[in-house]
Short mmCIF file of N, CA and C in Angstrom, two decimals:
data_model
loop_
_atom_site.label_atom_id
_atom_site.label_comp_id
_atom_site.label_asym_id
_atom_site.label_seq_id
_atom_site.Cartn_x
_atom_site.Cartn_y
_atom_site.Cartn_z
N MET A 1 0.78 -1.19 -0.06
CA MET A 1 0.01 -0.05 -0.01
C MET A 1 0.90 1.20 -0.04
N LYS A 2 0.62 2.07 -0.87
CA LYS A 2 1.37 3.36 -0.89
C LYS A 2 1.09 4.26 0.32
N ALA A 3 2.01 4.98 0.72
CA ALA A 3 1.82 5.83 1.90
C ALA A 3 0.77 6.90 1.70
N SER A 4 0.61 7.29 0.40
CA SER A 4 -0.38 8.40 0.04
C SER A 4 -1.75 7.87 -0.02
N GLU A 5 -1.98 6.56 -0.28
CA GLU A 5 -3.26 6.03 -0.34
C GLU A 5 -3.89 5.61 0.92
N PRO A 6 -5.11 6.15 1.19
CA PRO A 6 -5.79 5.82 2.47
C PRO A 6 -6.33 4.34 2.43
N LEU A 7 -6.58 3.87 3.58
CA LEU A 7 -7.14 2.44 3.67
C LEU A 7 -8.42 2.35 2.96
N LEU A 8 -9.34 3.27 3.11
CA LEU A 8 -10.68 3.27 2.51
C LEU A 8 -10.91 4.60 1.80
N LYS A 9 -11.31 4.47 0.47
CA LYS A 9 -11.79 5.60 -0.28
C LYS A 9 -13.29 5.39 -0.59
N ILE A 10 -14.00 6.52 -0.43
CA ILE A 10 -15.44 6.42 -0.69
C ILE A 10 -15.66 7.61 -1.73
N ARG A 11 -16.27 7.27 -2.86
CA ARG A 11 -16.49 8.30 -3.88
C ARG A 11 -18.09 8.45 -4.00
N PHE A 12 -18.49 9.68 -4.00
CA PHE A 12 -19.91 10.03 -4.15
C PHE A 12 -20.03 10.76 -5.50
N ASP A 13 -21.02 10.20 -6.29
CA ASP A 13 -21.34 10.87 -7.54
C ASP A 13 -22.83 11.25 -7.52
N GLY A 14 -23.10 12.37 -8.19
CA GLY A 14 -24.52 12.88 -8.27
C GLY A 14 -24.58 14.41 -8.42
N ASP A 15 -25.86 14.74 -8.68
CA ASP A 15 -26.16 16.20 -9.01
C ASP A 15 -25.99 17.07 -7.71
N ALA A 16 -26.10 16.49 -6.48
CA ALA A 16 -26.02 17.31 -5.28
C ALA A 16 -24.56 17.62 -4.98
N LEU A 17 -23.67 17.02 -5.67
CA LEU A 17 -22.28 17.15 -5.32
C LEU A 17 -21.48 17.99 -6.33
N GLY A 18 -20.39 18.60 -5.95
CA GLY A 18 -19.52 19.26 -6.90
C GLY A 18 -18.14 18.56 -6.92
N ALA A 19 -17.18 19.01 -7.60
CA ALA A 19 -15.88 18.57 -7.57
C ALA A 19 -15.26 18.84 -6.21
N GLY A 20 -15.13 17.81 -5.29
CA GLY A 20 -14.53 17.89 -4.03
C GLY A 20 -15.47 18.68 -3.00
N ARG A 21 -16.74 18.62 -3.31
CA ARG A 21 -17.79 19.26 -2.44
C ARG A 21 -18.89 18.28 -2.20
N ILE A 22 -19.32 18.28 -0.94
CA ILE A 22 -20.44 17.45 -0.48
C ILE A 22 -21.13 18.24 0.64
N PRO A 23 -22.43 18.31 0.54
CA PRO A 23 -23.20 19.08 1.51
C PRO A 23 -22.96 18.38 2.93
N VAL A 24 -22.87 19.26 3.93
CA VAL A 24 -22.57 18.76 5.28
C VAL A 24 -23.69 17.88 5.84
N SER A 25 -24.99 18.14 5.42
CA SER A 25 -26.03 17.32 5.83
C SER A 25 -25.87 15.94 5.29
N HIS A 26 -25.49 15.79 4.00
CA HIS A 26 -25.30 14.54 3.36
C HIS A 26 -24.12 13.79 4.13
N LEU A 27 -23.01 14.55 4.33
CA LEU A 27 -21.86 13.85 4.87
C LEU A 27 -22.19 13.34 6.27
N LEU A 28 -22.85 14.17 7.08
CA LEU A 28 -23.24 13.69 8.41
C LEU A 28 -24.17 12.49 8.35
N ARG A 29 -25.16 12.50 7.54
CA ARG A 29 -26.04 11.40 7.45
C ARG A 29 -25.36 10.11 6.99
N PHE A 30 -24.39 10.25 6.08
CA PHE A 30 -23.64 9.13 5.45
C PHE A 30 -22.76 8.56 6.62
N LEU A 31 -22.03 9.40 7.28
CA LEU A 31 -21.08 8.95 8.30
C LEU A 31 -21.84 8.28 9.44
N GLU A 32 -22.89 8.85 9.91
CA GLU A 32 -23.66 8.19 11.04
C GLU A 32 -24.20 6.78 10.59
N ASN A 33 -24.76 6.73 9.41
CA ASN A 33 -25.40 5.49 9.08
C ASN A 33 -24.36 4.43 8.59
N PHE A 34 -23.19 4.86 7.95
CA PHE A 34 -22.11 3.94 7.69
C PHE A 34 -21.53 3.39 8.93
N ASN A 35 -21.32 4.14 9.93
CA ASN A 35 -20.72 3.67 11.24
C ASN A 35 -21.78 2.80 11.85
N LYS A 36 -23.08 2.95 11.69
CA LYS A 36 -24.06 2.02 12.25
C LYS A 36 -23.96 0.69 11.54
N ALA A 37 -23.75 0.76 10.23
CA ALA A 37 -23.70 -0.48 9.42
C ALA A 37 -22.44 -1.26 9.90
N LEU A 38 -21.29 -0.67 10.16
CA LEU A 38 -20.17 -1.38 10.58
C LEU A 38 -20.33 -2.04 11.90
N GLN A 39 -20.85 -1.15 12.83
CA GLN A 39 -21.06 -1.76 14.23
C GLN A 39 -22.01 -2.86 14.19
N ARG A 40 -23.15 -2.84 13.36
CA ARG A 40 -24.01 -3.97 13.38
C ARG A 40 -23.35 -5.19 12.69
N THR A 41 -22.53 -4.93 11.63
CA THR A 41 -21.79 -6.04 11.03
C THR A 41 -20.97 -6.79 12.03
N GLU A 42 -20.31 -5.97 12.86
CA GLU A 42 -19.43 -6.48 13.95
C GLU A 42 -20.20 -7.37 14.86
N ARG A 43 -21.42 -6.93 15.32
CA ARG A 43 -22.18 -7.73 16.15
C ARG A 43 -22.64 -9.04 15.55
N VAL A 44 -23.08 -9.05 14.24
CA VAL A 44 -23.44 -10.22 13.59
C VAL A 44 -22.22 -11.23 13.52
N MET A 45 -21.10 -10.58 13.25
CA MET A 45 -19.78 -11.58 13.09
C MET A 45 -19.45 -12.03 14.38
N ARG A 46 -19.82 -11.34 15.53
CA ARG A 46 -19.50 -11.83 16.82
C ARG A 46 -20.57 -12.94 17.32
N GLY A 47 -21.65 -13.10 16.57
CA GLY A 47 -22.63 -14.11 16.84
C GLY A 47 -23.79 -13.49 17.65
N VAL A 48 -23.97 -12.23 17.83
CA VAL A 48 -25.17 -11.60 18.35
C VAL A 48 -26.42 -11.97 17.48
N ALA A 49 -27.52 -12.50 18.05
CA ALA A 49 -28.62 -12.90 17.26
C ALA A 49 -29.33 -11.77 16.49
N ASP A 50 -29.37 -10.60 17.20
CA ASP A 50 -30.07 -9.49 16.52
C ASP A 50 -29.29 -8.18 16.70
N SER A 51 -28.75 -7.77 15.61
CA SER A 51 -27.77 -6.63 15.61
C SER A 51 -28.42 -5.31 15.94
N ILE A 52 -29.77 -5.21 15.88
CA ILE A 52 -30.38 -4.00 16.12
C ILE A 52 -30.47 -3.69 17.68
N ARG A 53 -30.47 -4.76 18.45
CA ARG A 53 -30.61 -4.62 19.86
C ARG A 53 -29.48 -3.71 20.51
N ARG A 54 -29.92 -2.95 21.36
CA ARG A 54 -28.98 -2.00 21.95
C ARG A 54 -27.89 -2.78 22.68
N GLY A 55 -26.69 -2.22 22.68
CA GLY A 55 -25.63 -2.73 23.40
C GLY A 55 -24.40 -2.18 22.71
N ALA A 56 -23.48 -1.76 23.62
CA ALA A 56 -22.30 -1.07 23.11
C ALA A 56 -21.38 -2.17 22.57
N PRO A 57 -20.65 -1.82 21.43
CA PRO A 57 -19.70 -2.75 20.91
C PRO A 57 -18.51 -2.94 21.95
N LEU A 58 -17.86 -4.05 21.87
CA LEU A 58 -16.74 -4.29 22.76
C LEU A 58 -15.69 -3.18 22.48
N GLN A 59 -14.97 -2.76 23.47
CA GLN A 59 -14.13 -1.57 23.42
C GLN A 59 -13.07 -1.76 22.37
N ASN A 60 -12.42 -2.97 22.37
CA ASN A 60 -11.35 -3.27 21.38
C ASN A 60 -11.91 -3.28 19.90
N THR A 61 -13.12 -3.76 19.70
CA THR A 61 -13.77 -3.85 18.41
C THR A 61 -14.04 -2.37 17.97
N ARG A 62 -14.55 -1.60 18.93
CA ARG A 62 -14.84 -0.18 18.54
C ARG A 62 -13.60 0.55 18.05
N GLU A 63 -12.48 0.27 18.71
CA GLU A 63 -11.25 0.92 18.33
C GLU A 63 -10.78 0.32 16.95
N GLU A 64 -11.06 -0.93 16.65
CA GLU A 64 -10.61 -1.62 15.44
C GLU A 64 -11.38 -0.98 14.27
N ILE A 65 -12.68 -0.64 14.37
CA ILE A 65 -13.34 -0.10 13.23
C ILE A 65 -13.42 1.36 13.31
N ALA A 66 -12.87 2.10 14.35
CA ALA A 66 -12.87 3.57 14.25
C ALA A 66 -12.05 4.14 13.18
N LEU A 67 -12.70 5.04 12.34
CA LEU A 67 -12.09 5.62 11.12
C LEU A 67 -11.91 7.14 11.36
N ASP A 68 -10.81 7.66 10.74
CA ASP A 68 -10.59 9.10 10.79
C ASP A 68 -10.71 9.59 9.34
N LEU A 69 -11.31 10.66 9.09
CA LEU A 69 -11.40 11.24 7.80
C LEU A 69 -10.06 11.96 7.46
N VAL A 70 -9.34 11.55 6.48
CA VAL A 70 -7.99 12.07 6.25
C VAL A 70 -7.90 12.77 4.91
N LEU A 71 -8.96 12.68 4.07
CA LEU A 71 -8.90 13.17 2.74
C LEU A 71 -10.25 13.59 2.22
N LEU A 72 -10.30 14.74 1.63
CA LEU A 72 -11.43 15.15 0.94
C LEU A 72 -10.99 15.76 -0.43
N THR A 73 -11.16 15.03 -1.51
CA THR A 73 -10.59 15.47 -2.71
C THR A 73 -11.74 15.33 -3.79
N HIS A 74 -11.36 15.34 -5.04
CA HIS A 74 -12.38 15.27 -6.10
C HIS A 74 -11.85 14.28 -7.20
N GLY A 75 -12.93 13.75 -7.87
CA GLY A 75 -12.73 13.10 -9.13
C GLY A 75 -13.75 13.77 -10.00
N SER A 76 -13.41 14.23 -11.22
CA SER A 76 -14.33 15.00 -11.99
C SER A 76 -15.43 15.66 -11.20
N PRO A 77 -16.74 15.35 -11.50
CA PRO A 77 -17.75 16.00 -10.65
C PRO A 77 -18.13 15.19 -9.53
N ALA A 78 -17.21 14.80 -8.69
CA ALA A 78 -17.49 13.78 -7.57
C ALA A 78 -16.74 14.28 -6.37
N ALA A 79 -17.18 13.77 -5.21
CA ALA A 79 -16.49 14.04 -3.96
C ALA A 79 -15.80 12.75 -3.48
N VAL A 80 -14.60 12.71 -3.13
CA VAL A 80 -13.93 11.46 -2.70
C VAL A 80 -13.44 11.73 -1.31
N LEU A 81 -13.86 10.72 -0.37
CA LEU A 81 -13.41 10.80 0.98
C LEU A 81 -12.40 9.72 1.26
N GLY A 82 -11.37 10.01 1.99
CA GLY A 82 -10.39 9.00 2.38
C GLY A 82 -10.36 8.81 3.83
N PHE A 83 -10.31 7.53 4.27
CA PHE A 83 -10.37 7.25 5.66
C PHE A 83 -9.13 6.35 6.10
N GLU A 84 -8.61 6.60 7.29
CA GLU A 84 -7.59 5.67 7.84
C GLU A 84 -8.12 5.33 9.23
N ARG A 85 -7.55 4.24 9.67
CA ARG A 85 -7.98 3.69 10.96
C ARG A 85 -7.33 4.54 12.10
N ARG A 86 -8.06 4.68 13.11
CA ARG A 86 -7.52 5.46 14.21
C ARG A 86 -6.57 4.63 15.13
N GLN A 87 -6.76 3.35 14.96
CA GLN A 87 -5.94 2.44 15.82
C GLN A 87 -4.46 2.69 15.76
N THR A 88 -3.86 2.82 16.83
CA THR A 88 -2.43 3.15 16.95
C THR A 88 -1.62 1.89 16.93
N GLU A 89 -2.10 0.82 17.50
CA GLU A 89 -1.26 -0.43 17.61
C GLU A 89 -1.78 -1.31 16.55
N PRO A 90 -0.95 -1.77 15.52
CA PRO A 90 -1.56 -2.65 14.58
C PRO A 90 -1.62 -4.09 15.10
N PRO A 91 -2.81 -4.75 14.73
CA PRO A 91 -2.98 -6.12 15.25
C PRO A 91 -2.18 -6.99 14.38
N LEU A 92 -2.17 -8.31 14.75
CA LEU A 92 -1.56 -9.26 13.90
C LEU A 92 -2.26 -9.37 12.58
N PRO A 93 -1.57 -9.47 11.50
CA PRO A 93 -2.24 -9.43 10.08
C PRO A 93 -3.23 -10.45 9.90
N SER A 94 -3.05 -11.65 10.51
CA SER A 94 -3.99 -12.73 10.28
C SER A 94 -5.23 -12.65 11.23
N MET A 95 -5.18 -11.72 12.16
CA MET A 95 -6.19 -11.59 13.15
C MET A 95 -6.75 -10.21 13.26
N ASP A 96 -7.01 -9.55 12.14
CA ASP A 96 -7.40 -8.13 12.17
C ASP A 96 -8.85 -7.99 11.92
N ASN A 97 -9.65 -8.03 13.09
CA ASN A 97 -11.05 -8.10 13.10
C ASN A 97 -11.61 -6.78 12.42
N GLY A 98 -10.96 -5.64 12.59
CA GLY A 98 -11.36 -4.44 11.95
C GLY A 98 -11.46 -4.52 10.51
N LEU A 99 -10.37 -4.99 9.85
CA LEU A 99 -10.27 -5.12 8.33
C LEU A 99 -11.31 -6.16 7.89
N ASP A 100 -11.55 -7.22 8.69
CA ASP A 100 -12.52 -8.21 8.32
C ASP A 100 -14.00 -7.69 8.34
N ILE A 101 -14.22 -6.79 9.30
CA ILE A 101 -15.50 -6.17 9.41
C ILE A 101 -15.80 -5.30 8.15
N LEU A 102 -14.78 -4.34 7.87
CA LEU A 102 -14.83 -3.56 6.63
C LEU A 102 -15.11 -4.33 5.40
N GLU A 103 -14.23 -5.32 5.28
CA GLU A 103 -14.38 -6.16 4.05
C GLU A 103 -15.69 -6.80 3.90
N ASN A 104 -16.18 -7.41 5.02
CA ASN A 104 -17.47 -8.08 4.98
C ASN A 104 -18.63 -7.14 4.64
N ALA A 105 -18.53 -5.85 5.21
CA ALA A 105 -19.59 -4.83 4.97
C ALA A 105 -19.60 -4.49 3.42
N ILE A 106 -18.42 -4.29 2.89
CA ILE A 106 -18.45 -3.85 1.40
C ILE A 106 -18.77 -5.10 0.49
N THR A 107 -18.17 -6.24 0.75
CA THR A 107 -18.52 -7.41 -0.10
C THR A 107 -19.94 -7.82 0.06
N GLY A 108 -20.46 -7.92 1.26
CA GLY A 108 -21.87 -8.17 1.60
C GLY A 108 -22.81 -7.22 0.98
N LEU A 109 -22.47 -5.96 0.82
CA LEU A 109 -23.29 -4.97 0.23
C LEU A 109 -23.45 -5.27 -1.27
N ASN A 110 -22.43 -5.60 -1.82
CA ASN A 110 -22.47 -6.13 -3.29
C ASN A 110 -23.47 -7.33 -3.47
N ILE A 111 -23.28 -8.28 -2.59
CA ILE A 111 -24.16 -9.48 -2.64
C ILE A 111 -25.63 -9.15 -2.48
N VAL A 112 -25.95 -8.39 -1.45
CA VAL A 112 -27.43 -8.19 -1.21
C VAL A 112 -28.08 -7.29 -2.25
N GLN A 113 -27.25 -6.56 -2.93
CA GLN A 113 -27.88 -5.68 -4.06
C GLN A 113 -28.15 -6.56 -5.27
N GLY A 114 -27.58 -7.69 -5.44
CA GLY A 114 -27.80 -8.42 -6.62
C GLY A 114 -28.49 -9.76 -6.37
N GLY A 115 -28.63 -10.26 -5.16
CA GLY A 115 -29.19 -11.46 -5.00
C GLY A 115 -30.74 -11.51 -4.87
N GLY A 116 -31.33 -12.69 -4.93
CA GLY A 116 -32.72 -12.78 -4.89
C GLY A 116 -33.26 -12.91 -3.37
N ASP A 117 -34.58 -12.96 -3.16
CA ASP A 117 -35.17 -12.98 -1.82
C ASP A 117 -34.73 -14.25 -1.06
N ASN A 118 -34.62 -15.24 -1.80
CA ASN A 118 -34.22 -16.58 -1.12
C ASN A 118 -32.84 -16.79 -0.90
N GLN A 119 -31.90 -15.97 -1.41
CA GLN A 119 -30.52 -16.04 -1.23
C GLN A 119 -30.20 -15.77 0.22
N PRO A 120 -29.28 -16.58 0.78
CA PRO A 120 -28.97 -16.36 2.27
C PRO A 120 -28.24 -15.10 2.42
N MET A 121 -28.36 -14.56 3.61
CA MET A 121 -27.54 -13.36 3.87
C MET A 121 -26.06 -13.63 3.97
N PRO A 122 -25.25 -12.67 3.41
CA PRO A 122 -23.82 -12.87 3.43
C PRO A 122 -23.20 -12.76 4.80
N ALA A 123 -22.02 -13.11 5.03
CA ALA A 123 -21.39 -13.11 6.28
C ALA A 123 -21.44 -11.68 6.91
N GLY A 124 -21.81 -11.55 8.07
CA GLY A 124 -21.92 -10.29 8.76
C GLY A 124 -23.13 -9.53 8.54
N PHE A 125 -24.19 -10.18 7.89
CA PHE A 125 -25.39 -9.41 7.55
C PHE A 125 -26.64 -10.05 8.20
N ASP A 126 -27.52 -9.17 8.66
CA ASP A 126 -28.87 -9.62 9.09
C ASP A 126 -29.80 -8.46 8.73
N ALA A 127 -31.04 -8.55 9.29
CA ALA A 127 -32.00 -7.48 8.92
C ALA A 127 -31.52 -6.11 9.49
N GLY A 128 -30.84 -6.04 10.61
CA GLY A 128 -30.44 -4.80 11.21
C GLY A 128 -29.28 -4.19 10.28
N VAL A 129 -28.38 -4.92 9.81
CA VAL A 129 -27.42 -4.47 8.86
C VAL A 129 -28.10 -3.91 7.59
N LEU A 130 -28.99 -4.63 7.09
CA LEU A 130 -29.71 -4.16 5.92
C LEU A 130 -30.43 -2.88 6.09
N ALA A 131 -30.95 -2.70 7.34
CA ALA A 131 -31.58 -1.37 7.68
C ALA A 131 -30.71 -0.27 7.74
N ALA A 132 -29.35 -0.54 8.30
CA ALA A 132 -28.49 0.55 8.34
C ALA A 132 -28.06 0.86 6.86
N TRP A 133 -27.84 -0.09 5.96
CA TRP A 133 -27.49 0.23 4.57
C TRP A 133 -28.65 0.93 3.94
N ARG A 134 -29.91 0.54 4.24
CA ARG A 134 -30.96 1.32 3.69
C ARG A 134 -30.88 2.79 4.06
N ASP A 135 -30.58 3.07 5.36
CA ASP A 135 -30.49 4.44 5.76
C ASP A 135 -29.31 5.13 5.10
N VAL A 136 -28.21 4.44 4.80
CA VAL A 136 -27.23 5.12 4.02
C VAL A 136 -27.76 5.53 2.62
N GLY A 137 -28.54 4.56 2.01
CA GLY A 137 -29.12 4.80 0.74
C GLY A 137 -30.17 5.94 0.65
N SER A 138 -30.52 6.45 1.74
CA SER A 138 -31.54 7.62 1.72
C SER A 138 -30.90 8.72 0.93
N LEU A 139 -29.56 8.72 0.79
CA LEU A 139 -28.94 9.76 0.07
C LEU A 139 -29.27 9.75 -1.40
N PHE A 140 -29.73 8.59 -1.88
CA PHE A 140 -30.10 8.55 -3.31
C PHE A 140 -31.34 9.26 -3.61
N ARG A 141 -32.06 9.70 -2.58
CA ARG A 141 -33.31 10.56 -2.81
C ARG A 141 -32.94 11.93 -2.77
N GLN A 142 -31.60 12.26 -2.47
CA GLN A 142 -31.21 13.65 -2.18
C GLN A 142 -30.04 14.13 -3.13
N GLY A 143 -30.06 13.55 -4.40
CA GLY A 143 -29.09 13.94 -5.39
C GLY A 143 -27.86 13.17 -5.50
N VAL A 144 -27.69 12.08 -4.77
CA VAL A 144 -26.56 11.19 -4.87
C VAL A 144 -27.00 10.12 -5.84
N SER A 145 -26.13 9.74 -6.83
CA SER A 145 -26.53 8.66 -7.73
C SER A 145 -25.75 7.48 -7.53
N ARG A 146 -24.58 7.50 -6.93
CA ARG A 146 -23.67 6.29 -6.69
C ARG A 146 -22.69 6.61 -5.66
N ILE A 147 -22.43 5.54 -4.85
CA ILE A 147 -21.46 5.56 -3.73
C ILE A 147 -20.53 4.39 -4.07
N GLN A 148 -19.21 4.60 -4.26
CA GLN A 148 -18.28 3.60 -4.61
C GLN A 148 -17.26 3.53 -3.38
N PHE A 149 -16.99 2.27 -2.94
CA PHE A 149 -16.09 1.91 -1.87
C PHE A 149 -14.82 1.20 -2.44
N THR A 150 -13.72 1.64 -2.02
CA THR A 150 -12.47 0.94 -2.44
C THR A 150 -11.64 0.84 -1.10
N MET A 151 -11.34 -0.40 -0.77
CA MET A 151 -10.53 -0.64 0.48
C MET A 151 -9.31 -1.36 -0.05
N LEU A 152 -8.13 -0.95 0.64
CA LEU A 152 -6.89 -1.65 0.28
C LEU A 152 -6.61 -2.65 1.40
N ARG A 153 -6.30 -3.90 1.03
CA ARG A 153 -6.04 -4.80 1.97
C ARG A 153 -4.94 -5.84 1.33
N HIS A 154 -3.91 -6.07 1.97
CA HIS A 154 -2.93 -7.03 1.51
C HIS A 154 -2.53 -6.66 0.08
N GLY A 155 -2.38 -5.39 -0.23
CA GLY A 155 -1.97 -5.05 -1.55
C GLY A 155 -2.95 -5.15 -2.61
N ALA A 156 -4.23 -5.58 -2.30
CA ALA A 156 -5.29 -5.78 -3.24
C ALA A 156 -6.44 -4.84 -2.93
N SER A 157 -7.32 -4.55 -3.86
CA SER A 157 -8.45 -3.70 -3.65
C SER A 157 -9.69 -4.53 -3.43
N VAL A 158 -10.57 -4.10 -2.41
CA VAL A 158 -11.86 -4.70 -2.22
C VAL A 158 -12.83 -3.59 -2.63
N CYS A 159 -13.51 -3.80 -3.73
CA CYS A 159 -14.41 -2.72 -4.14
C CYS A 159 -15.92 -2.99 -4.04
N GLY A 160 -16.64 -1.96 -4.01
CA GLY A 160 -18.11 -2.17 -3.83
C GLY A 160 -18.76 -0.91 -4.43
N THR A 161 -19.89 -1.11 -4.97
CA THR A 161 -20.68 0.08 -5.55
C THR A 161 -22.12 0.00 -5.08
N TYR A 162 -22.62 1.10 -4.55
CA TYR A 162 -24.02 1.19 -4.05
C TYR A 162 -24.73 2.15 -4.93
N THR A 163 -25.76 1.65 -5.47
CA THR A 163 -26.65 2.39 -6.44
C THR A 163 -28.06 2.52 -5.95
N TYR A 164 -28.89 3.37 -6.62
CA TYR A 164 -30.32 3.43 -6.33
C TYR A 164 -30.99 2.14 -6.48
N SER A 165 -30.70 1.42 -7.56
CA SER A 165 -31.38 0.12 -7.77
C SER A 165 -31.03 -0.92 -6.70
N GLY A 166 -29.77 -0.84 -6.18
CA GLY A 166 -29.29 -1.62 -5.00
C GLY A 166 -30.14 -1.25 -3.82
N TYR A 167 -30.31 0.09 -3.63
CA TYR A 167 -31.08 0.59 -2.58
C TYR A 167 -32.49 0.06 -2.49
N GLU A 168 -33.18 0.04 -3.77
CA GLU A 168 -34.53 -0.48 -3.85
C GLU A 168 -34.54 -1.92 -3.52
N ARG A 169 -33.48 -2.68 -3.88
CA ARG A 169 -33.32 -4.22 -3.71
C ARG A 169 -33.30 -4.39 -2.24
N ILE A 170 -32.46 -3.63 -1.54
CA ILE A 170 -32.34 -3.82 -0.06
C ILE A 170 -33.65 -3.61 0.67
N GLN A 171 -34.31 -2.54 0.17
CA GLN A 171 -35.62 -2.27 0.84
C GLN A 171 -36.64 -3.50 0.61
N GLN A 172 -36.55 -4.07 -0.55
CA GLN A 172 -37.40 -5.23 -0.91
C GLN A 172 -37.04 -6.43 0.02
N ARG A 173 -35.70 -6.59 0.24
CA ARG A 173 -35.29 -7.71 1.13
C ARG A 173 -35.74 -7.48 2.61
N ILE A 174 -35.73 -6.23 3.01
CA ILE A 174 -36.13 -5.85 4.39
C ILE A 174 -37.70 -6.23 4.48
N GLN A 175 -38.43 -5.82 3.55
CA GLN A 175 -39.89 -5.99 3.63
C GLN A 175 -40.26 -7.45 3.46
N GLY A 176 -39.44 -8.21 2.80
CA GLY A 176 -39.77 -9.67 2.69
C GLY A 176 -40.72 -9.90 1.51
N PRO A 177 -41.08 -11.18 1.27
CA PRO A 177 -41.98 -11.48 0.22
C PRO A 177 -43.35 -10.72 0.45
N GLN A 178 -43.95 -10.31 -0.62
CA GLN A 178 -45.30 -9.67 -0.56
C GLN A 178 -46.44 -10.67 -0.89
N THR A 179 -47.34 -10.64 -0.13
CA THR A 179 -48.60 -11.53 -0.31
C THR A 179 -49.47 -10.88 -1.31
N ASN A 180 -49.88 -11.64 -2.26
CA ASN A 180 -50.79 -11.13 -3.33
C ASN A 180 -52.15 -11.59 -2.94
N ILE A 181 -52.97 -10.67 -2.58
CA ILE A 181 -54.40 -10.96 -2.15
C ILE A 181 -55.32 -10.52 -3.22
N ARG A 182 -56.13 -11.40 -3.61
CA ARG A 182 -57.20 -11.07 -4.68
C ARG A 182 -58.62 -11.34 -4.19
N THR A 183 -59.57 -10.65 -4.59
CA THR A 183 -60.92 -10.87 -4.27
C THR A 183 -61.49 -11.28 -5.59
N ILE A 184 -62.20 -12.49 -5.54
CA ILE A 184 -62.88 -13.03 -6.70
C ILE A 184 -64.33 -13.21 -6.29
N GLU A 185 -65.16 -12.67 -7.23
CA GLU A 185 -66.55 -12.79 -6.93
C GLU A 185 -67.22 -13.82 -7.68
N GLY A 186 -68.12 -14.45 -7.10
CA GLY A 186 -68.82 -15.69 -7.76
C GLY A 186 -69.40 -16.60 -6.69
N ARG A 187 -69.88 -17.75 -7.20
CA ARG A 187 -70.39 -18.84 -6.26
C ARG A 187 -69.47 -19.88 -5.97
N LEU A 188 -69.51 -20.23 -4.73
CA LEU A 188 -68.64 -21.37 -4.35
C LEU A 188 -69.47 -22.65 -4.34
N LEU A 189 -69.15 -23.49 -5.21
CA LEU A 189 -69.93 -24.68 -5.38
C LEU A 189 -69.59 -25.91 -4.55
N MET A 190 -68.28 -25.96 -4.24
CA MET A 190 -67.71 -27.08 -3.33
C MET A 190 -66.55 -26.56 -2.54
N ALA A 191 -66.42 -26.99 -1.30
CA ALA A 191 -65.22 -26.74 -0.58
C ALA A 191 -64.88 -27.85 0.31
N ASP A 192 -63.69 -28.07 0.57
CA ASP A 192 -63.11 -29.09 1.55
C ASP A 192 -62.40 -28.41 2.67
N PHE A 193 -63.09 -28.44 3.87
CA PHE A 193 -62.63 -27.81 5.11
C PHE A 193 -62.04 -28.82 6.05
N LYS A 194 -61.14 -29.61 5.62
CA LYS A 194 -60.50 -30.56 6.58
C LYS A 194 -59.54 -29.83 7.49
N GLY A 195 -59.21 -30.43 8.71
CA GLY A 195 -58.48 -29.80 9.77
C GLY A 195 -57.10 -29.42 9.18
N HIS A 196 -56.49 -30.26 8.41
CA HIS A 196 -55.10 -29.90 7.99
C HIS A 196 -55.08 -28.85 6.86
#
């Protein structure tokens, strides 16, 4: 990893943004909900049955996923944010829970945007994590058209893209299958009302 490249870059495209400019309200909403998604992913990975339930993350895990904004730059008509970890003591490379959480959040986001209703949730995801990503996606109704994530890990990039169609897909997964109820008028000539 180059010294100049941050651990995580997030690029925002859309009409509400300028080159290197993002409204403060958009930035605050994104950071709050992205942090919520990471914390809930951590809870699911730790084995908590319901990630929405209140409960503080473990102190060491909170430090492992704590990010500092270190870069605000631009790509054509887009805003690009760069994040580094706040953690001062690097963990063992094979046991870095913070990077595992970030990677699962990004790769899982790609999976849930493209999968069907019957597809199982990816690692680190449950309904609470989906709800947090849905809240991140509320920016799509406010002039953001795409959010791209690029994380550097072991010299390779882990990439993900969040779009409006993915946002709608996540909302459908949260709502679950819809029941189709129809009213049919006519006469009932025969019926079988057995107990089973």
